[in-house]
Amino acid sequence: MINPAHLDLFRAVLRHGGMTRAAAALGVGQPHISRAIAHLEAELGFPLFVRGHGSAVPTREGEAFAQEVERTYAGLEHLGHAARQIRERGSGSLRVACQPSLASRLLPRAIRNLSAECPGARVSVHVPSPDTIWSWAASGQCDIGLARPRSGYTGVEAERFLTVGAVCAMPRRHPLAGRRAVSAQDLAGEPLISGGAGAFQTAIEEAFARSGVEPRFAHMAQYTAARCGLVAEGLGLAIVDPVPARELSGLPIALRPFRPDLPIETMLLQPAGKPPSRLAERLVRLLEAERDALS
């Protein structure tokens, strides 16, 4: 077995051009280096230097061995660099599953900041259904998930990430745009744009029922952007998530708080039983910073 310390001294002799100069540079005695080289030659079975010269003149075998040693050390330096990157940045890639409301601005901004902090970090973004996001987090198919609350999933560490109150989207010139808030009673008889089947749409319908109002849904659109687009065309009013709705600044719509209050929750999901990578921890911190900037 070759002694790594002997290889270090072999390289030092080559680098400094002689055993005496190498000993002076390293602060050790010249006999120590001579013995180390002799041991290395005995292990290898061939001479490394031409004897009788004051400078270090490698033999042909010594030159060939030196090339192999440098290749090995180059590989070790690469491993050291890779280890530093993993230590500082994590494993280098992340898979994030995100609901549509946060996928167009909040998440991209956090990823932009992550890329600035960790050049070379790779993030793949997926926008599936909430149940799929929970399923991926439970099975470890994503590192981070942002989704509406669900029950019945195990193997997921879930914490509340964001809670906002629903707003009513209406054309800017609509009479209700002058109100500070809009109630279910205010929307009696108004054409409405419903959302797709799900917990949020059910909560909207329950809010109207508690207020004794029968909603008149004229059209349906699954996502906030589509509902706001229909509102802008004068096809009805809609109860929507304010986060994506506020991003639609180019549309001629007004947003007013809806009463009774309808909280919209987003959960941050991570696989349970597996510590997050450093990269995942950094992205979570940046996501939280973007969330805090919303208020």
PDB file of C-alpha atoms in Angstrom:
ATOM      1  CA  MET A   1       0.000   0.000   0.000  1.00  0.00           C
ATOM      2  CA  ILE A   2       1.493   3.312  -1.067  1.00  0.00           C
ATOM      3  CA  ASN A   3       1.811   5.841   1.744  1.00  0.00           C
ATOM      4  CA  PRO A   4      -0.030   9.064   0.705  1.00  0.00           C
ATOM      5  CA  ALA A   5       2.475  11.123   2.693  1.00  0.00           C
ATOM      6  CA  HIS A   6       5.272   9.737   0.521  1.00  0.00           C
ATOM      7  CA  LEU A   7       3.376  10.829  -2.586  1.00  0.00           C
ATOM      8  CA  ASP A   8       3.057  14.343  -1.161  1.00  0.00           C
ATOM      9  CA  LEU A   9       6.822  14.485  -0.635  1.00  0.00           C
ATOM     10  CA  PHE A  10       7.455  13.074  -4.117  1.00  0.00           C
ATOM     11  CA  ARG A  11       5.385  15.867  -5.616  1.00  0.00           C
ATOM     12  CA  ALA A  12       7.196  18.420  -3.441  1.00  0.00           C
ATOM     13  CA  VAL A  13      10.582  17.266  -4.705  1.00  0.00           C
ATOM     14  CA  LEU A  14       9.406  17.591  -8.309  1.00  0.00           C
ATOM     15  CA  ARG A  15       7.795  20.979  -7.641  1.00  0.00           C
ATOM     16  CA  HIS A  16      10.836  22.491  -5.917  1.00  0.00           C
ATOM     17  CA  GLY A  17      13.445  20.829  -8.130  1.00  0.00           C
ATOM     18  CA  GLY A  18      15.387  18.940  -5.467  1.00  0.00           C
ATOM     19  CA  MET A  19      15.195  17.225  -2.097  1.00  0.00           C
ATOM     20  CA  THR A  20      17.150  19.913  -0.272  1.00  0.00           C
ATOM     21  CA  ARG A  21      14.971  22.734  -1.646  1.00  0.00           C
ATOM     22  CA  ALA A  22      11.801  20.718  -0.935  1.00  0.00           C
ATOM     23  CA  ALA A  23      12.959  20.119   2.640  1.00  0.00           C
ATOM     24  CA  ALA A  24      13.607  23.833   3.143  1.00  0.00           C
ATOM     25  CA  ALA A  25      10.213  24.786   1.699  1.00  0.00           C
ATOM     26  CA  LEU A  26       8.385  22.255   3.883  1.00  0.00           C
ATOM     27  CA  GLY A  27      10.415  22.941   7.020  1.00  0.00           C
ATOM     28  CA  VAL A  28      11.605  19.340   7.447  1.00  0.00           C
ATOM     29  CA  GLY A  29      15.013  17.718   7.349  1.00  0.00           C
ATOM     30  CA  GLN A  30      16.443  16.598   4.026  1.00  0.00           C
ATOM     31  CA  PRO A  31      17.139  13.067   5.351  1.00  0.00           C
ATOM     32  CA  HIS A  32      13.414  12.706   6.122  1.00  0.00           C
ATOM     33  CA  ILE A  33      12.564  13.323   2.476  1.00  0.00           C
ATOM     34  CA  SER A  34      15.382  11.031   1.246  1.00  0.00           C
ATOM     35  CA  ARG A  35      14.065   8.182   3.395  1.00  0.00           C
ATOM     36  CA  ALA A  36      10.488   8.769   2.218  1.00  0.00           C
ATOM     37  CA  ILE A  37      11.527   8.663  -1.455  1.00  0.00           C
ATOM     38  CA  ALA A  38      13.567   5.521  -0.816  1.00  0.00           C
ATOM     39  CA  HIS A  39      10.551   3.838   0.822  1.00  0.00           C
ATOM     40  CA  LEU A  40       8.333   4.878  -2.105  1.00  0.00           C
ATOM     41  CA  GLU A  41      10.827   3.480  -4.628  1.00  0.00           C
ATOM     42  CA  ALA A  42      10.953   0.218  -2.687  1.00  0.00           C
ATOM     43  CA  GLU A  43       7.153  -0.014  -2.750  1.00  0.00           C
ATOM     44  CA  LEU A  44       7.028   0.737  -6.486  1.00  0.00           C
ATOM     45  CA  GLY A  45       9.936  -1.458  -7.509  1.00  0.00           C
ATOM     46  CA  PHE A  46      11.738   1.136  -9.658  1.00  0.00           C
ATOM     47  CA  PRO A  47      13.866   4.251  -9.084  1.00  0.00           C
ATOM     48  CA  LEU A  48      12.174   7.647  -9.280  1.00  0.00           C
ATOM     49  CA  PHE A  49      15.241   9.887  -9.513  1.00  0.00           C
ATOM     50  CA  VAL A  50      18.682   9.631 -11.035  1.00  0.00           C
ATOM     51  CA  ARG A  51      21.124   9.340  -8.152  1.00  0.00           C
ATOM     52  CA  GLY A  52      24.209  11.540  -7.939  1.00  0.00           C
ATOM     53  CA  HIS A  53      22.602  14.787  -9.058  1.00  0.00           C
ATOM     54  CA  GLY A  54      22.021  17.768  -6.759  1.00  0.00           C
ATOM     55  CA  SER A  55      18.768  18.602  -8.499  1.00  0.00           C
ATOM     56  CA  ALA A  56      15.799  16.265  -8.782  1.00  0.00           C
ATOM     57  CA  VAL A  57      16.131  14.578 -12.177  1.00  0.00           C
ATOM     58  CA  PRO A  58      13.401  11.987 -12.531  1.00  0.00           C
ATOM     59  CA  THR A  59      14.009   8.725 -14.326  1.00  0.00           C
ATOM     60  CA  ARG A  60      11.795   7.829 -17.280  1.00  0.00           C
ATOM     61  CA  GLU A  61       9.817   5.635 -14.902  1.00  0.00           C
ATOM     62  CA  GLY A  62       9.672   8.531 -12.435  1.00  0.00           C
ATOM     63  CA  GLU A  63       8.297  10.849 -15.132  1.00  0.00           C
ATOM     64  CA  ALA A  64       5.601   8.334 -16.084  1.00  0.00           C
ATOM     65  CA  PHE A  65       4.689   7.787 -12.432  1.00  0.00           C
ATOM     66  CA  ALA A  66       4.555  11.548 -11.831  1.00  0.00           C
ATOM     67  CA  GLN A  67       1.955  11.901 -14.599  1.00  0.00           C
ATOM     68  CA  GLU A  68      -0.249   9.272 -12.971  1.00  0.00           C
ATOM     69  CA  VAL A  69       0.169  10.915  -9.579  1.00  0.00           C
ATOM     70  CA  GLU A  70      -0.946  14.277 -10.977  1.00  0.00           C
ATOM     71  CA  ARG A  71      -4.007  12.685 -12.584  1.00  0.00           C
ATOM     72  CA  THR A  72      -4.909  11.161  -9.229  1.00  0.00           C
ATOM     73  CA  TYR A  73      -4.455  14.443  -7.373  1.00  0.00           C
ATOM     74  CA  ALA A  74      -6.513  16.263 -10.004  1.00  0.00           C
ATOM     75  CA  GLY A  75      -9.319  13.787  -9.308  1.00  0.00           C
ATOM     76  CA  LEU A  76      -8.983  14.345  -5.567  1.00  0.00           C
ATOM     77  CA  GLU A  77      -9.117  18.109  -6.077  1.00  0.00           C
ATOM     78  CA  HIS A  78     -12.282  17.648  -8.147  1.00  0.00           C
ATOM     79  CA  LEU A  79     -13.794  15.576  -5.334  1.00  0.00           C
ATOM     80  CA  GLY A  80     -12.843  18.273  -2.851  1.00  0.00           C
ATOM     81  CA  HIS A  81     -14.469  20.930  -5.018  1.00  0.00           C
ATOM     82  CA  ALA A  82     -17.609  18.797  -5.393  1.00  0.00           C
ATOM     83  CA  ALA A  83     -17.734  18.272  -1.626  1.00  0.00           C
ATOM     84  CA  ARG A  84     -17.484  22.022  -1.015  1.00  0.00           C
ATOM     85  CA  GLN A  85     -20.344  22.639  -3.446  1.00  0.00           C
ATOM     86  CA  ILE A  86     -22.514  20.013  -1.766  1.00  0.00           C
ATOM     87  CA  ARG A  87     -21.666  21.444   1.657  1.00  0.00           C
ATOM     88  CA  GLU A  88     -22.421  25.009   0.591  1.00  0.00           C
ATOM     89  CA  ARG A  89     -25.286  24.483  -1.869  1.00  0.00           C
ATOM     90  CA  GLY A  90     -26.733  21.056  -1.221  1.00  0.00           C
ATOM     91  CA  SER A  91     -27.057  18.310  -3.798  1.00  0.00           C
ATOM     92  CA  GLY A  92     -27.460  20.772  -6.670  1.00  0.00           C
ATOM     93  CA  SER A  93     -30.993  20.059  -7.890  1.00  0.00           C
ATOM     94  CA  LEU A  94     -34.515  20.490  -6.550  1.00  0.00           C
ATOM     95  CA  ARG A  95     -37.942  19.331  -7.691  1.00  0.00           C
ATOM     96  CA  VAL A  96     -40.733  21.706  -6.651  1.00  0.00           C
ATOM     97  CA  ALA A  97     -44.461  21.105  -7.090  1.00  0.00           C
ATOM     98  CA  CYS A  98     -46.526  24.270  -6.789  1.00  0.00           C
ATOM     99  CA  GLN A  99     -50.139  25.329  -7.091  1.00  0.00           C
ATOM    100  CA  PRO A 100     -50.872  27.804  -9.930  1.00  0.00           C
ATOM    101  CA  SER A 101     -51.491  30.814  -7.667  1.00  0.00           C
ATOM    102  CA  LEU A 102     -47.832  30.908  -6.547  1.00  0.00           C
ATOM    103  CA  ALA A 103     -46.188  29.472  -9.647  1.00  0.00           C
ATOM    104  CA  SER A 104     -46.115  32.633 -11.761  1.00  0.00           C
ATOM    105  CA  ARG A 105     -44.416  35.125  -9.465  1.00  0.00           C
ATOM    106  CA  LEU A 106     -43.689  34.195  -5.844  1.00  0.00           C
ATOM    107  CA  LEU A 107     -41.925  30.915  -6.647  1.00  0.00           C
ATOM    108  CA  PRO A 108     -39.971  32.269  -9.672  1.00  0.00           C
ATOM    109  CA  ARG A 109     -38.710  35.201  -7.600  1.00  0.00           C
ATOM    110  CA  ALA A 110     -37.494  32.849  -4.886  1.00  0.00           C
ATOM    111  CA  ILE A 111     -35.765  30.678  -7.502  1.00  0.00           C
ATOM    112  CA  ARG A 112     -34.126  33.766  -9.024  1.00  0.00           C
ATOM    113  CA  ASN A 113     -32.677  34.653  -5.627  1.00  0.00           C
ATOM    114  CA  LEU A 114     -31.597  31.054  -5.096  1.00  0.00           C
ATOM    115  CA  SER A 115     -29.759  31.104  -8.433  1.00  0.00           C
ATOM    116  CA  ALA A 116     -27.987  34.300  -7.382  1.00  0.00           C
ATOM    117  CA  GLU A 117     -26.889  32.691  -4.112  1.00  0.00           C
ATOM    118  CA  CYS A 118     -26.057  29.297  -5.600  1.00  0.00           C
ATOM    119  CA  PRO A 119     -25.003  29.558  -9.260  1.00  0.00           C
ATOM    120  CA  GLY A 120     -25.508  26.238 -10.976  1.00  0.00           C
ATOM    121  CA  ALA A 121     -28.394  25.150  -8.780  1.00  0.00           C
ATOM    122  CA  ARG A 122     -31.068  23.448 -10.868  1.00  0.00           C
ATOM    123  CA  VAL A 123     -34.769  23.643 -10.022  1.00  0.00           C
ATOM    124  CA  SER A 124     -37.556  21.852 -11.874  1.00  0.00           C
ATOM    125  CA  VAL A 125     -41.017  23.356 -11.347  1.00  0.00           C
ATOM    126  CA  HIS A 126     -44.223  21.364 -11.760  1.00  0.00           C
ATOM    127  CA  VAL A 127     -47.800  22.647 -11.460  1.00  0.00           C
ATOM    128  CA  PRO A 128     -50.037  19.602 -10.930  1.00  0.00           C
ATOM    129  CA  SER A 129     -53.282  19.290  -8.964  1.00  0.00           C
ATOM    130  CA  PRO A 130     -53.219  19.726  -5.155  1.00  0.00           C
ATOM    131  CA  ASP A 131     -53.769  16.009  -4.574  1.00  0.00           C
ATOM    132  CA  THR A 132     -50.861  15.185  -6.866  1.00  0.00           C
ATOM    133  CA  ILE A 133     -48.611  17.632  -4.991  1.00  0.00           C
ATOM    134  CA  TRP A 134     -49.498  15.964  -1.673  1.00  0.00           C
ATOM    135  CA  SER A 135     -48.941  12.530  -3.200  1.00  0.00           C
ATOM    136  CA  TRP A 136     -45.539  13.535  -4.586  1.00  0.00           C
ATOM    137  CA  ALA A 137     -44.463  14.973  -1.238  1.00  0.00           C
ATOM    138  CA  ALA A 138     -45.586  11.814   0.562  1.00  0.00           C
ATOM    139  CA  SER A 139     -43.658   9.561  -1.832  1.00  0.00           C
ATOM    140  CA  GLY A 140     -40.560  11.771  -2.025  1.00  0.00           C
ATOM    141  CA  GLN A 141     -41.126  12.618  -5.691  1.00  0.00           C
ATOM    142  CA  CYS A 142     -40.722  16.319  -4.907  1.00  0.00           C
ATOM    143  CA  ASP A 143     -38.467  18.117  -2.438  1.00  0.00           C
ATOM    144  CA  ILE A 144     -40.885  20.987  -1.751  1.00  0.00           C
ATOM    145  CA  GLY A 145     -44.614  21.307  -2.339  1.00  0.00           C
ATOM    146  CA  LEU A 146     -46.929  24.309  -2.122  1.00  0.00           C
ATOM    147  CA  ALA A 147     -50.563  23.267  -2.136  1.00  0.00           C
ATOM    148  CA  ARG A 148     -54.018  23.781  -0.662  1.00  0.00           C
ATOM    149  CA  PRO A 149     -54.766  21.788   2.521  1.00  0.00           C
ATOM    150  CA  ARG A 150     -55.685  18.148   2.154  1.00  0.00           C
ATOM    151  CA  SER A 151     -56.274  15.363   4.676  1.00  0.00           C
ATOM    152  CA  GLY A 152     -55.508  11.677   4.682  1.00  0.00           C
ATOM    153  CA  TYR A 153     -51.883  11.869   3.542  1.00  0.00           C
ATOM    154  CA  THR A 154     -49.101  10.335   5.606  1.00  0.00           C
ATOM    155  CA  GLY A 155     -45.380  10.697   5.154  1.00  0.00           C
ATOM    156  CA  VAL A 156     -45.648  14.468   4.701  1.00  0.00           C
ATOM    157  CA  GLU A 157     -44.369  17.271   6.901  1.00  0.00           C
ATOM    158  CA  ALA A 158     -46.864  20.099   6.364  1.00  0.00           C
ATOM    159  CA  GLU A 159     -46.913  23.581   7.813  1.00  0.00           C
ATOM    160  CA  ARG A 160     -49.021  26.635   7.092  1.00  0.00           C
ATOM    161  CA  PHE A 161     -47.178  28.784   4.596  1.00  0.00           C
ATOM    162  CA  LEU A 162     -49.641  31.490   3.552  1.00  0.00           C
ATOM    163  CA  THR A 163     -53.183  32.535   4.473  1.00  0.00           C
ATOM    164  CA  VAL A 164     -54.990  35.281   2.546  1.00  0.00           C
ATOM    165  CA  GLY A 165     -58.574  36.478   2.426  1.00  0.00           C
ATOM    166  CA  ALA A 166     -60.603  36.016  -0.758  1.00  0.00           C
ATOM    167  CA  VAL A 167     -61.459  39.104  -2.813  1.00  0.00           C
ATOM    168  CA  CYS A 168     -64.229  39.963  -5.239  1.00  0.00           C
ATOM    169  CA  ALA A 169     -63.046  40.805  -8.753  1.00  0.00           C
ATOM    170  CA  MET A 170     -65.239  43.185 -10.756  1.00  0.00           C
ATOM    171  CA  PRO A 171     -64.932  45.585 -13.702  1.00  0.00           C
ATOM    172  CA  ARG A 172     -63.416  48.903 -12.613  1.00  0.00           C
ATOM    173  CA  ARG A 173     -66.554  50.824 -13.563  1.00  0.00           C
ATOM    174  CA  HIS A 174     -68.903  48.473 -11.730  1.00  0.00           C
ATOM    175  CA  PRO A 175     -71.028  50.222  -9.043  1.00  0.00           C
ATOM    176  CA  LEU A 176     -69.624  47.902  -6.347  1.00  0.00           C
ATOM    177  CA  ALA A 177     -66.083  49.078  -7.125  1.00  0.00           C
ATOM    178  CA  GLY A 178     -66.803  52.083  -4.914  1.00  0.00           C
ATOM    179  CA  ARG A 179     -67.245  49.860  -1.857  1.00  0.00           C
ATOM    180  CA  ARG A 180     -64.451  49.176   0.624  1.00  0.00           C
ATOM    181  CA  ALA A 181     -65.633  45.560   0.831  1.00  0.00           C
ATOM    182  CA  VAL A 182     -68.246  43.452  -0.940  1.00  0.00           C
ATOM    183  CA  SER A 183     -70.614  41.083   0.844  1.00  0.00           C
ATOM    184  CA  ALA A 184     -72.536  38.073  -0.369  1.00  0.00           C
ATOM    185  CA  GLN A 185     -75.733  40.154  -0.089  1.00  0.00           C
ATOM    186  CA  ASP A 186     -74.205  42.780  -2.411  1.00  0.00           C
ATOM    187  CA  LEU A 187     -73.825  40.093  -5.075  1.00  0.00           C
ATOM    188  CA  ALA A 188     -77.472  38.979  -5.020  1.00  0.00           C
ATOM    189  CA  GLY A 189     -78.657  38.892  -8.624  1.00  0.00           C
ATOM    190  CA  GLU A 190     -75.180  39.595 -10.036  1.00  0.00           C
ATOM    191  CA  PRO A 191     -73.840  37.192 -12.687  1.00  0.00           C
ATOM    192  CA  LEU A 192     -70.881  35.328 -11.199  1.00  0.00           C
ATOM    193  CA  ILE A 193     -67.945  33.342 -12.530  1.00  0.00           C
ATOM    194  CA  SER A 194     -67.520  30.144 -10.523  1.00  0.00           C
ATOM    195  CA  GLY A 195     -64.301  28.272  -9.976  1.00  0.00           C
ATOM    196  CA  GLY A 196     -63.718  24.616 -10.670  1.00  0.00           C
ATOM    197  CA  ALA A 197     -65.051  21.964  -8.315  1.00  0.00           C
ATOM    198  CA  GLY A 198     -63.056  21.916  -5.104  1.00  0.00           C
ATOM    199  CA  ALA A 199     -62.765  23.112  -1.518  1.00  0.00           C
ATOM    200  CA  PHE A 200     -62.579  26.823  -2.403  1.00  0.00           C
ATOM    201  CA  GLN A 201     -65.657  26.792  -4.622  1.00  0.00           C
ATOM    202  CA  THR A 202     -67.526  24.828  -1.962  1.00  0.00           C
ATOM    203  CA  ALA A 203     -66.553  27.439   0.644  1.00  0.00           C
ATOM    204  CA  ILE A 204     -67.858  30.210  -1.625  1.00  0.00           C
ATOM    205  CA  GLU A 205     -71.206  28.496  -2.072  1.00  0.00           C
ATOM    206  CA  GLU A 206     -71.467  27.862   1.685  1.00  0.00           C
ATOM    207  CA  ALA A 207     -70.785  31.552   2.377  1.00  0.00           C
ATOM    208  CA  PHE A 208     -73.660  32.530   0.103  1.00  0.00           C
ATOM    209  CA  ALA A 209     -75.924  29.936   1.741  1.00  0.00           C
ATOM    210  CA  ARG A 210     -75.141  31.269   5.234  1.00  0.00           C
ATOM    211  CA  SER A 211     -76.018  34.769   3.982  1.00  0.00           C
ATOM    212  CA  GLY A 212     -79.312  33.549   2.553  1.00  0.00           C
ATOM    213  CA  VAL A 213     -78.302  34.457  -1.014  1.00  0.00           C
ATOM    214  CA  GLU A 214     -78.749  32.211  -4.045  1.00  0.00           C
ATOM    215  CA  PRO A 215     -75.677  32.829  -6.270  1.00  0.00           C
ATOM    216  CA  ARG A 216     -76.210  33.110 -10.028  1.00  0.00           C
ATOM    217  CA  PHE A 217     -73.231  31.475 -11.682  1.00  0.00           C
ATOM    218  CA  ALA A 218     -73.198  32.428 -15.356  1.00  0.00           C
ATOM    219  CA  HIS A 219     -69.825  30.934 -16.328  1.00  0.00           C
ATOM    220  CA  MET A 220     -67.063  28.760 -14.881  1.00  0.00           C
ATOM    221  CA  ALA A 221     -63.265  28.957 -15.109  1.00  0.00           C
ATOM    222  CA  GLN A 222     -60.840  26.806 -13.153  1.00  0.00           C
ATOM    223  CA  TYR A 223     -58.023  29.286 -12.554  1.00  0.00           C
ATOM    224  CA  THR A 224     -57.980  32.813 -11.156  1.00  0.00           C
ATOM    225  CA  ALA A 225     -56.426  34.320 -14.290  1.00  0.00           C
ATOM    226  CA  ALA A 226     -59.190  32.906 -16.447  1.00  0.00           C
ATOM    227  CA  ARG A 227     -61.931  34.065 -14.071  1.00  0.00           C
ATOM    228  CA  CYS A 228     -60.458  37.573 -13.954  1.00  0.00           C
ATOM    229  CA  GLY A 229     -60.239  37.571 -17.738  1.00  0.00           C
ATOM    230  CA  LEU A 230     -63.967  36.870 -17.958  1.00  0.00           C
ATOM    231  CA  VAL A 231     -64.619  39.590 -15.359  1.00  0.00           C
ATOM    232  CA  ALA A 232     -62.642  42.076 -17.464  1.00  0.00           C
ATOM    233  CA  GLU A 233     -64.903  41.278 -20.415  1.00  0.00           C
ATOM    234  CA  GLY A 234     -67.988  42.144 -18.356  1.00  0.00           C
ATOM    235  CA  LEU A 235     -69.250  38.574 -18.128  1.00  0.00           C
ATOM    236  CA  GLY A 236     -69.680  38.553 -14.365  1.00  0.00           C
ATOM    237  CA  LEU A 237     -67.972  39.004 -10.999  1.00  0.00           C
ATOM    238  CA  ALA A 238     -65.771  36.414  -9.283  1.00  0.00           C
ATOM    239  CA  ILE A 239     -64.530  35.501  -5.821  1.00  0.00           C
ATOM    240  CA  VAL A 240     -60.815  34.843  -6.245  1.00  0.00           C
ATOM    241  CA  ASP A 241     -57.435  34.398  -4.588  1.00  0.00           C
ATOM    242  CA  PRO A 242     -55.866  37.880  -4.303  1.00  0.00           C
ATOM    243  CA  VAL A 243     -52.272  36.727  -4.849  1.00  0.00           C
ATOM    244  CA  PRO A 244     -52.557  35.790  -8.547  1.00  0.00           C
ATOM    245  CA  ALA A 245     -55.321  38.360  -9.114  1.00  0.00           C
ATOM    246  CA  ARG A 246     -53.042  41.243  -8.102  1.00  0.00           C
ATOM    247  CA  GLU A 247     -50.535  40.126 -10.704  1.00  0.00           C
ATOM    248  CA  LEU A 248     -53.078  40.851 -13.467  1.00  0.00           C
ATOM    249  CA  SER A 249     -52.432  44.583 -13.410  1.00  0.00           C
ATOM    250  CA  GLY A 250     -53.079  44.872 -17.138  1.00  0.00           C
ATOM    251  CA  LEU A 251     -56.738  43.923 -16.770  1.00  0.00           C
ATOM    252  CA  PRO A 252     -59.380  46.633 -16.157  1.00  0.00           C
ATOM    253  CA  ILE A 253     -60.638  45.058 -12.940  1.00  0.00           C
ATOM    254  CA  ALA A 254     -60.958  46.124  -9.311  1.00  0.00           C
ATOM    255  CA  LEU A 255     -60.418  43.865  -6.299  1.00  0.00           C
ATOM    256  CA  ARG A 256     -62.328  44.336  -3.054  1.00  0.00           C
ATOM    257  CA  PRO A 257     -62.280  42.215   0.138  1.00  0.00           C
ATOM    258  CA  PHE A 258     -65.116  39.687   0.228  1.00  0.00           C
ATOM    259  CA  ARG A 259     -67.352  39.339   3.266  1.00  0.00           C
ATOM    260  CA  PRO A 260     -67.861  37.061   5.098  1.00  0.00           C
ATOM    261  CA  ASP A 261     -64.135  36.458   5.263  1.00  0.00           C
ATOM    262  CA  LEU A 262     -62.994  33.430   3.260  1.00  0.00           C
ATOM    263  CA  PRO A 263     -59.445  32.421   4.264  1.00  0.00           C
ATOM    264  CA  ILE A 264     -57.402  30.737   1.526  1.00  0.00           C
ATOM    265  CA  GLU A 265     -54.589  28.588   2.907  1.00  0.00           C
ATOM    266  CA  THR A 266     -51.441  27.285   1.287  1.00  0.00           C
ATOM    267  CA  MET A 267     -49.356  24.587   2.939  1.00  0.00           C
ATOM    268  CA  LEU A 268     -45.608  24.035   2.604  1.00  0.00           C
ATOM    269  CA  LEU A 269     -44.958  20.330   2.140  1.00  0.00           C
ATOM    270  CA  GLN A 270     -41.796  18.262   2.444  1.00  0.00           C
ATOM    271  CA  PRO A 271     -41.247  14.497   2.607  1.00  0.00           C
ATOM    272  CA  ALA A 272     -41.279  13.266   6.204  1.00  0.00           C
ATOM    273  CA  GLY A 273     -38.457  11.243   7.661  1.00  0.00           C
ATOM    274  CA  LYS A 274     -35.812  12.710   5.365  1.00  0.00           C
ATOM    275  CA  PRO A 275     -33.857  15.833   6.343  1.00  0.00           C
ATOM    276  CA  PRO A 276     -34.075  18.528   3.648  1.00  0.00           C
ATOM    277  CA  SER A 277     -30.970  19.327   1.651  1.00  0.00           C
ATOM    278  CA  ARG A 278     -29.160  22.619   2.204  1.00  0.00           C
ATOM    279  CA  LEU A 279     -30.502  23.756  -1.162  1.00  0.00           C
ATOM    280  CA  ALA A 280     -34.078  22.971  -0.119  1.00  0.00           C
ATOM    281  CA  GLU A 281     -33.580  24.822   3.165  1.00  0.00           C
ATOM    282  CA  ARG A 282     -32.331  27.875   1.288  1.00  0.00           C
ATOM    283  CA  LEU A 283     -35.265  27.842  -1.113  1.00  0.00           C
ATOM    284  CA  VAL A 284     -37.740  27.570   1.775  1.00  0.00           C
ATOM    285  CA  ARG A 285     -36.094  30.590   3.422  1.00  0.00           C
ATOM    286  CA  LEU A 286     -36.334  32.557   0.172  1.00  0.00           C
ATOM    287  CA  LEU A 287     -39.965  31.513  -0.310  1.00  0.00           C
ATOM    288  CA  GLU A 288     -40.738  32.786   3.178  1.00  0.00           C
ATOM    289  CA  ALA A 289     -39.049  36.099   2.368  1.00  0.00           C
ATOM    290  CA  GLU A 290     -41.183  36.500  -0.765  1.00  0.00           C
ATOM    291  CA  ARG A 291     -44.296  35.580   1.220  1.00  0.00           C
ATOM    292  CA  ASP A 292     -43.500  38.190   3.847  1.00  0.00           C
ATOM    293  CA  ALA A 293     -43.049  40.796   1.117  1.00  0.00           C
ATOM    294  CA  LEU A 294     -46.674  40.257   0.032  1.00  0.00           C
ATOM    295  CA  SER A 295     -48.003  41.934   3.165  1.00  0.00           C
TER     296      SER A 295
END
